[in-house]
Coordinates of C-alpha atoms in Angstrom, one line a residue:
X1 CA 3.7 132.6 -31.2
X2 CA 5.6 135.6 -30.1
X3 CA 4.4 138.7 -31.8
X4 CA 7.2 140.0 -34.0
X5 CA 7.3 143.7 -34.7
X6 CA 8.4 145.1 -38.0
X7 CA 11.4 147.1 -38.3
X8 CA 9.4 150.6 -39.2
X9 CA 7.2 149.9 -35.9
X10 CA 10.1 149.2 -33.9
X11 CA 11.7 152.6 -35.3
X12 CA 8.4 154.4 -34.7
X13 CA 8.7 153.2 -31.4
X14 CA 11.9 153.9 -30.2
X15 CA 11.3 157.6 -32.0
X16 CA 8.4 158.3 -30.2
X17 CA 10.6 157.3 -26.5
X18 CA 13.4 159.3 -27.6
X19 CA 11.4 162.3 -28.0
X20 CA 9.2 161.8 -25.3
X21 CA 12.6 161.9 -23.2
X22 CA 13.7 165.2 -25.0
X23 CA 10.8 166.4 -23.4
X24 CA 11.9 166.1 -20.1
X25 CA 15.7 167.6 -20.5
X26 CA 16.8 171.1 -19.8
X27 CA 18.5 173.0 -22.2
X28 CA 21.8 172.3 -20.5
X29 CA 21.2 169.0 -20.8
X30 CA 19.4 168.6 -23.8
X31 CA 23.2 170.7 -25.6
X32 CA 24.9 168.1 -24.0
X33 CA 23.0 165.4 -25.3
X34 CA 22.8 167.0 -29.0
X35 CA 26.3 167.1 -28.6
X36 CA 27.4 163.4 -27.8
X37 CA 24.9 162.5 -30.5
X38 CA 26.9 164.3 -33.2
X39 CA 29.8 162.9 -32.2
X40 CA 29.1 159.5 -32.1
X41 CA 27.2 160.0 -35.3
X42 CA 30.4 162.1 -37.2
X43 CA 32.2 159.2 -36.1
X44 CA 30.0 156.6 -37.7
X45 CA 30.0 158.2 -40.5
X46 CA 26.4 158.6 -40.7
X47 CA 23.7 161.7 -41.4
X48 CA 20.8 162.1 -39.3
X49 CA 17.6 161.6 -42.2
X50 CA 15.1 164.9 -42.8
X51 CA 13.2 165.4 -45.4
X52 CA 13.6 169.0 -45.5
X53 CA 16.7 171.1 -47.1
X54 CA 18.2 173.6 -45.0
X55 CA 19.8 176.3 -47.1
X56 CA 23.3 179.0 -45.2
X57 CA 23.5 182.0 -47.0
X58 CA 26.9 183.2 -46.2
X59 CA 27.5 186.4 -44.8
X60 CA 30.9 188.1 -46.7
X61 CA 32.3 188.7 -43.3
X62 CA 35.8 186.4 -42.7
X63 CA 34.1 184.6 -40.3
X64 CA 32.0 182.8 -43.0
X65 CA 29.0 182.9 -40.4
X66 CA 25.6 182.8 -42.4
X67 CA 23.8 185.6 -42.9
X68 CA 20.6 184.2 -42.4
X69 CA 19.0 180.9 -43.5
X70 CA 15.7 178.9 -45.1
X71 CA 14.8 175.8 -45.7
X72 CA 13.5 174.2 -48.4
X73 CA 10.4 171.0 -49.1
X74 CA 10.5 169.6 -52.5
X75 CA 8.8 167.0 -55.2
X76 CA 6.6 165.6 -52.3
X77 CA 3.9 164.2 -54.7
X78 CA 0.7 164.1 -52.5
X79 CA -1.7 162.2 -53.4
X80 CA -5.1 161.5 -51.1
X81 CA -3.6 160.1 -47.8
X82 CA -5.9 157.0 -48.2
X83 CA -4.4 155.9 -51.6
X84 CA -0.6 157.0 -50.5
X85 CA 0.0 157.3 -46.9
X86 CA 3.8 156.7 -47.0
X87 CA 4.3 160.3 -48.9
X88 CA 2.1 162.2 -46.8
X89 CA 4.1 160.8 -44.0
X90 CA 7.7 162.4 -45.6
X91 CA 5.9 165.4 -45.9
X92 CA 4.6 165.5 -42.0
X93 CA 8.5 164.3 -41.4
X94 CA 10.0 167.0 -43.2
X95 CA 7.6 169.9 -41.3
X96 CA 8.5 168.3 -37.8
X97 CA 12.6 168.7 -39.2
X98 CA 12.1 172.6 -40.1
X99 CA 9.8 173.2 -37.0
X100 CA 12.4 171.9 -34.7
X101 CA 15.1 174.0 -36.3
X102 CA 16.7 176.3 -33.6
X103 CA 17.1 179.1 -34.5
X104 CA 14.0 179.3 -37.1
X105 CA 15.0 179.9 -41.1
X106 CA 14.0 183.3 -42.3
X107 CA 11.6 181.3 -44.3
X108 CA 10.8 178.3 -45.8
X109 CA 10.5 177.5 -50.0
X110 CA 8.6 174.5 -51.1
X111 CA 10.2 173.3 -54.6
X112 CA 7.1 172.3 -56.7
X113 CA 5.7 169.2 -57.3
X114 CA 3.0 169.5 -53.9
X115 CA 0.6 167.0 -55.4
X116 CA 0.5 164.1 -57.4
X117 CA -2.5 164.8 -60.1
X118 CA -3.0 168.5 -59.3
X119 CA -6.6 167.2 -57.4
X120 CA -8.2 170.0 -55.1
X121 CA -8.1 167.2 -52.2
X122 CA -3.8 167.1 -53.1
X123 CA -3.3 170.6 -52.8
X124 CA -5.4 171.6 -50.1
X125 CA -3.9 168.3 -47.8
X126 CA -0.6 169.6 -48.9
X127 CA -1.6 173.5 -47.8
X128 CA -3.2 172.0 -44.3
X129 CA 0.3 170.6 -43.9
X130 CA 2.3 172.7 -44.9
X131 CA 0.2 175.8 -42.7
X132 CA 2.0 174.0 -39.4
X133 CA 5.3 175.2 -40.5
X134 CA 6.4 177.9 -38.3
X135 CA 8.2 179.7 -40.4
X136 CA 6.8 182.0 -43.6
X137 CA 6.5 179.9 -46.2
X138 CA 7.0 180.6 -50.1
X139 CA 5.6 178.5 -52.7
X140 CA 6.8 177.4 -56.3
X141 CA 4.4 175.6 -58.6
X142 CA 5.7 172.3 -60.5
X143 CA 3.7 170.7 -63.7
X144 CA 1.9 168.0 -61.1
X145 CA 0.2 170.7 -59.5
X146 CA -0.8 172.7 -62.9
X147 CA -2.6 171.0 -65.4
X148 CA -5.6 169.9 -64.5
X149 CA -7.4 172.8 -64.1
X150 CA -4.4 175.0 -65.6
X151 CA -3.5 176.4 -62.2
X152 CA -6.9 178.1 -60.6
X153 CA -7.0 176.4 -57.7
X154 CA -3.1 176.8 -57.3
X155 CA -3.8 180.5 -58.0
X156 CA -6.5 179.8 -55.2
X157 CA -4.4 178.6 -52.8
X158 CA -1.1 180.3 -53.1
X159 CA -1.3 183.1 -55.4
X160 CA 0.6 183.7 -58.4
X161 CA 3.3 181.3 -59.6
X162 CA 6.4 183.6 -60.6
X163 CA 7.5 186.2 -58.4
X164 CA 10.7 187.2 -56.8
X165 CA 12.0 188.8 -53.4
X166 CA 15.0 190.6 -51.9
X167 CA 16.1 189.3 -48.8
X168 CA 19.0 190.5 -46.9
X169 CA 21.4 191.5 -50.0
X170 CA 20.0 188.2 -52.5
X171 CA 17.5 189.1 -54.8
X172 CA 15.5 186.1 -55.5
X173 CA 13.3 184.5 -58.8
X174 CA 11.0 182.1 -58.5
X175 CA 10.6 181.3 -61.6
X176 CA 7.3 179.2 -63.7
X177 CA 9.5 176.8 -66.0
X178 CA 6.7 174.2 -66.6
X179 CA 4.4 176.0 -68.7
X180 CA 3.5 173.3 -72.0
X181 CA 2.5 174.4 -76.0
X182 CA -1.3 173.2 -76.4
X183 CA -0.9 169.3 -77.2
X184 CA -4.4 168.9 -76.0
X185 CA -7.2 170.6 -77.4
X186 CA -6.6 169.2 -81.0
X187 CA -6.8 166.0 -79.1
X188 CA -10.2 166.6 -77.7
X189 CA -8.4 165.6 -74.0
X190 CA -10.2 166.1 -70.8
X191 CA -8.8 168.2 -68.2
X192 CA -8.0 164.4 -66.3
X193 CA -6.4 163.2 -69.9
X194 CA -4.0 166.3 -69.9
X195 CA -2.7 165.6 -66.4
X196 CA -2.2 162.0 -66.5
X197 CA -0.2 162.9 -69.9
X198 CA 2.0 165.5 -68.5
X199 CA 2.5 163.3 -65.6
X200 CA 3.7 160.3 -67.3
X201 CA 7.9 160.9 -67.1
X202 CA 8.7 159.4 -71.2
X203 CA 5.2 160.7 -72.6
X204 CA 6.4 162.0 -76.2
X205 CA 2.6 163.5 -76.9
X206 CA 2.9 166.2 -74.4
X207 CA 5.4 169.4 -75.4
X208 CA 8.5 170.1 -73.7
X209 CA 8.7 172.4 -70.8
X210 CA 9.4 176.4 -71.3
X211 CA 9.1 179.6 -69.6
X212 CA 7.2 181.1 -72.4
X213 CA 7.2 184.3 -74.3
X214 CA 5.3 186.0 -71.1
X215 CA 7.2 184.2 -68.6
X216 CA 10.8 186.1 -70.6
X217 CA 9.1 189.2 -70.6
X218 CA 8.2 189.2 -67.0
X219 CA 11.9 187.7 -66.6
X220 CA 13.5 190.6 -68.0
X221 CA 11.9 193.4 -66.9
X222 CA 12.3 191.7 -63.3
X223 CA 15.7 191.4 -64.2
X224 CA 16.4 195.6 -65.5
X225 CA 16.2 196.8 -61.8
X226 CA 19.1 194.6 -60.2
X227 CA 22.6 195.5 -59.7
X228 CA 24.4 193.3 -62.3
X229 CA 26.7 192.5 -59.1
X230 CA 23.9 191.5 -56.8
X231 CA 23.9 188.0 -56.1
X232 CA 21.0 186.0 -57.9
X233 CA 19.1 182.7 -56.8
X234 CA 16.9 181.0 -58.8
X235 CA 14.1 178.8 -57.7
X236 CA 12.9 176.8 -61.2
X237 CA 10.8 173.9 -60.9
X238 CA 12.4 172.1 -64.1
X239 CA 16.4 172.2 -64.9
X240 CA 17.0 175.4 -66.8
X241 CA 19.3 173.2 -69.2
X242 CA 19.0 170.9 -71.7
X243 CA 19.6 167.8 -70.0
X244 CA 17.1 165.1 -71.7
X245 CA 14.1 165.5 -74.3
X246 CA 12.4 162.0 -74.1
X247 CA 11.8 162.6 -70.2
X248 CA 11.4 166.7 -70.2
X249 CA 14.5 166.8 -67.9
X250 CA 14.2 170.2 -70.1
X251 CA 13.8 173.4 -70.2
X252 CA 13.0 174.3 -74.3
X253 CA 14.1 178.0 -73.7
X254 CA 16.7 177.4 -71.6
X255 CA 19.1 178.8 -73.6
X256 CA 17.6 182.5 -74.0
X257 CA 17.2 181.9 -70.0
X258 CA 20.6 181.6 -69.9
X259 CA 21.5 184.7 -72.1
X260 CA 19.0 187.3 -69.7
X261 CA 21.7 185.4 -66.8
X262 CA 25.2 185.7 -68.4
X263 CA 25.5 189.9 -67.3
X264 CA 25.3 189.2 -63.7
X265 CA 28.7 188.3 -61.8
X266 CA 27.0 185.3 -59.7
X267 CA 24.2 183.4 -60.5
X268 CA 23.1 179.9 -58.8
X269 CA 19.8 178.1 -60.2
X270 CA 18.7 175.5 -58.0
X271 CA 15.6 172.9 -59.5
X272 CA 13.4 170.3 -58.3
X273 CA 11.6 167.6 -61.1
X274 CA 14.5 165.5 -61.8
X275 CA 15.1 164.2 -58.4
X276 CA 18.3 163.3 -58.3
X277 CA 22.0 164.2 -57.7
X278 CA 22.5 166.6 -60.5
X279 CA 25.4 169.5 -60.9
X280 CA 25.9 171.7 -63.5
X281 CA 28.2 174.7 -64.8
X282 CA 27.2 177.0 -68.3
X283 CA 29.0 180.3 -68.7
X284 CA 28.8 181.9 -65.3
X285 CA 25.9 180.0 -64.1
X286 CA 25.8 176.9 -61.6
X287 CA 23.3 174.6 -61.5
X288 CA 22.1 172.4 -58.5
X289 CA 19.8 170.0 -58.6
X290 CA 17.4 168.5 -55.7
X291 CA 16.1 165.2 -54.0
X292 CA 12.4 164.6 -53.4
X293 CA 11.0 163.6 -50.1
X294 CA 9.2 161.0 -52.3
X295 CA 11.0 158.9 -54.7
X296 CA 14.3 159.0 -57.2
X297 CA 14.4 158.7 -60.8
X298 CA 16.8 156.9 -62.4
X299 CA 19.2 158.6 -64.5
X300 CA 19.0 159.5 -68.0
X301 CA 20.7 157.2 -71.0
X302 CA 22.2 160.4 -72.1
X303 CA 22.5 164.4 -72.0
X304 CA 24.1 163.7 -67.9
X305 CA 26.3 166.8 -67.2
X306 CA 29.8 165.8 -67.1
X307 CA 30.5 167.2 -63.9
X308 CA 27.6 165.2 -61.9
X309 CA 28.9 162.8 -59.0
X310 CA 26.4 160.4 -59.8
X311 CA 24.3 158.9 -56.7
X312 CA 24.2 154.9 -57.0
X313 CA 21.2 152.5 -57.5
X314 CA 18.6 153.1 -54.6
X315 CA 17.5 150.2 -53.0
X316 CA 13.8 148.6 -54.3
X317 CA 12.8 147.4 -50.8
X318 CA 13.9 150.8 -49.2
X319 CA 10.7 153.2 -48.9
X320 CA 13.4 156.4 -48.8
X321 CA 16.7 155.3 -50.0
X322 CA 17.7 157.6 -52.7
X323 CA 15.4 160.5 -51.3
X324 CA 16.6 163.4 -48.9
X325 CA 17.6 167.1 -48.1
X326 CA 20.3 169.0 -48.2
X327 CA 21.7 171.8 -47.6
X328 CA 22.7 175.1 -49.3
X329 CA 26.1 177.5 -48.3
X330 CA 26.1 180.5 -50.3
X331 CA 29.8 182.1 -50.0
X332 CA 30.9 185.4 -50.1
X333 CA 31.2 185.7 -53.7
X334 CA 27.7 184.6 -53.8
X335 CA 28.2 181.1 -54.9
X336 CA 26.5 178.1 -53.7
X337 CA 28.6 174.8 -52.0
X338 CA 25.6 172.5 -51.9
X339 CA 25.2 169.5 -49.5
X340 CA 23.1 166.2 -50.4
X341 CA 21.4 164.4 -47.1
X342 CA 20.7 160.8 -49.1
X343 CA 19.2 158.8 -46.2
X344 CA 20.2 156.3 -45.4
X345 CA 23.9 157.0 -46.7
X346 CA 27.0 159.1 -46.6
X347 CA 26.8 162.9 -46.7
X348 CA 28.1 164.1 -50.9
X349 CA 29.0 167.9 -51.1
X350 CA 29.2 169.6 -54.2
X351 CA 31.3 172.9 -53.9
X352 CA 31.1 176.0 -56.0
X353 CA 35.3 175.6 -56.4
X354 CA 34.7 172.1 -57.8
X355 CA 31.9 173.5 -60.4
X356 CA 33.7 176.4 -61.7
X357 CA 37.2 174.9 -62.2
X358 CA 35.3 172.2 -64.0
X359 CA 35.5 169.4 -62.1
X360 CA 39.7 170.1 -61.2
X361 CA 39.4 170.9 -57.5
X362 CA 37.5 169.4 -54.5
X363 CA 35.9 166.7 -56.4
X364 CA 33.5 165.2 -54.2
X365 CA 33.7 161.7 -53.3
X366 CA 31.8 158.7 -55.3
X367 CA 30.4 155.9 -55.1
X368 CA 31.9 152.9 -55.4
X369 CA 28.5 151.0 -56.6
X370 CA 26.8 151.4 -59.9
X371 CA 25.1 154.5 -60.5
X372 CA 21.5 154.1 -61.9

């Protein structure tokens, strides 16, 4: 009987000859090449998949040209390759994306979220990985890679988990939103105990995320030596909202978050966790959230932001439908228009115009089949 190849081996295989041809073009012919591919693809209506997000920041000249850009990895979940192959695949997917980026970002973030069960073999596999990027990377920490050992051998590996940077006229926070109140010593829980609690999505034993006490301290005095008009973005690895309890889609002092936010003209926060289509606008803030390389959540029964173009139901037999990148465009007032890559599917741009008249203007398009 004829051997019959599977559609991922057949797509493996014709990847593998189309990039072995690459290899043999000129740069004149390889433009030429990129070119006809884009066309034919705008005119399909389709997106090239990566598992990466490349982010514009906007320069405030007319031409709209971006200053300078980074890309971004998020909610890749590692677990060891031998139990879950398929996510360290995404992740080895996404790297080859950003490394053939031309020109190079200015850096690249990872959103949280490296490992699966914060295990020393997760994070270091996801460190080996992510040390072939070519460009600097900068790390933030999500609750999956915390709480089995309360963040040494993050600390180990990365350093410490808030910080923030000025780059190029955007003074940026990379914030720890995923600390937990002490659930687990009362309970007499092991270290292994905490972290399959904290992982588990609708676990009501575990407290709901904050920033803490410290973490608003920290926040604030960060905060005192920035130009109230300096353009801020915020890198938190859980929605600085209340979106919904039950699953910690939360951020328990979000709202004194918020208030430290409301003097500064512009002010984008952009999260991982929820994995999922999500847009937001309180006071002067807007509020994007991410895909994951590795898998969608469903959305919540309640608490959805009213200005969210939902994504519809991924599809069960699809290892990546539902996942995906995107792309950030920071404008010259120092908002953000925000591209979703879903592979697999049509291209969904939220713009800063369509958040901030609440929903009036440039409402992007939706879906036509039931959300999820």
């Amino acid at each position: 009987m004829k051997h019959i190849k599977s559609i991922e081996t057949r797509h493996h295989e014709e990847r593998d000859a189309f990039f072995e041809g690459l290899r043999r073009l000129d740069r004149r012919g390889f433009m030429k090449l990129a070119g006809l591919s884009a066309g034919i693809v705008a005119a399909k209506g389709l997106i090239t998949p990566h598992s990466f997000q490349l982010v514009s920041v906007a320069d405030a000249a007319p031409s709209s040209r971006p200053r300078f850009t980074f890309a971004y990895i998020s909610d890749t979940h590692l677990y060891k390759k031998e139990l879950n192959d398929r996510f360290v695949r995404s992740i080895l997917r996404a790297v080859d994306d950003v490394n053939r980026l031309d020109p190079q970002p200015d850096f690249v973030l990872f959103g949280g979220d490296l490992a699966q069960l914060g295990k020393k073999e997760e994070l270091d596999l996801g460190r080996e990985i992510l040390k072939s990027v070519k460009a600097p990377v900068r790390m933030m920490v999500g609750e999956h890679d915390w709480f089995l050992d309360m963040g040494e051998h993050w600390r180990t590996n990365f350093g410490e988990p808030q910080y923030s940077f000025d780059h190029k006229g955007v003074h940026f926070i990379t914030l720890m939103s995923v600390n937990e109140k002490d659930f687990w010593t009362e309970r007499g829980m092991t270290p292994e105990e905490r972290m399959q609690t904290v992982a588990g999505l609708d676990n009501g034993v575990q407290s709901r995320f904050e920033v803490g006490a410290a973490g608003r301290e920290w926040l604030k005095q960060d905060l005192a030596r920035v130009d109230k008009k300096t353009p801020l973005i915020i890198f938190s690895h859980s929605p600085l909202y209340k979106y919904y309890r039950p699953w910690n889609f939360w951020t328990e002092d979000a709202d004194e978050i918020q208030a430290m936010l409301e003097p500064f003209e512009n002010v984008t926060v952009i999260h991982g966790h929820t994995h999922q289509m999500l847009s937001n606008q309180i006071g002067n803030i807007q509020f994007h959230g991410m895909l994951s390389t590795a898998w969608p959540w469903p959305y919540a029964p309640e608490g959805l932001p009213s200005l969210t173009v939902q994504m519809n139901r991924a599809d069960p037999f699809s290892n990546f439908d539902g996942c995906g990148d995107g792309r950030f465009d920071v404008t010259a007032e120092g908002l953000v228009d925000k591209l979703y890559n879903l592979w697999d599917r049509d291209p969904v741009t939220v713009r800063s115009s369509y958040l901030a008249s609440k929903g009036k203007k440039d409402r992007p398009a939706a879906t036509k089949l039931p959300s999820y």
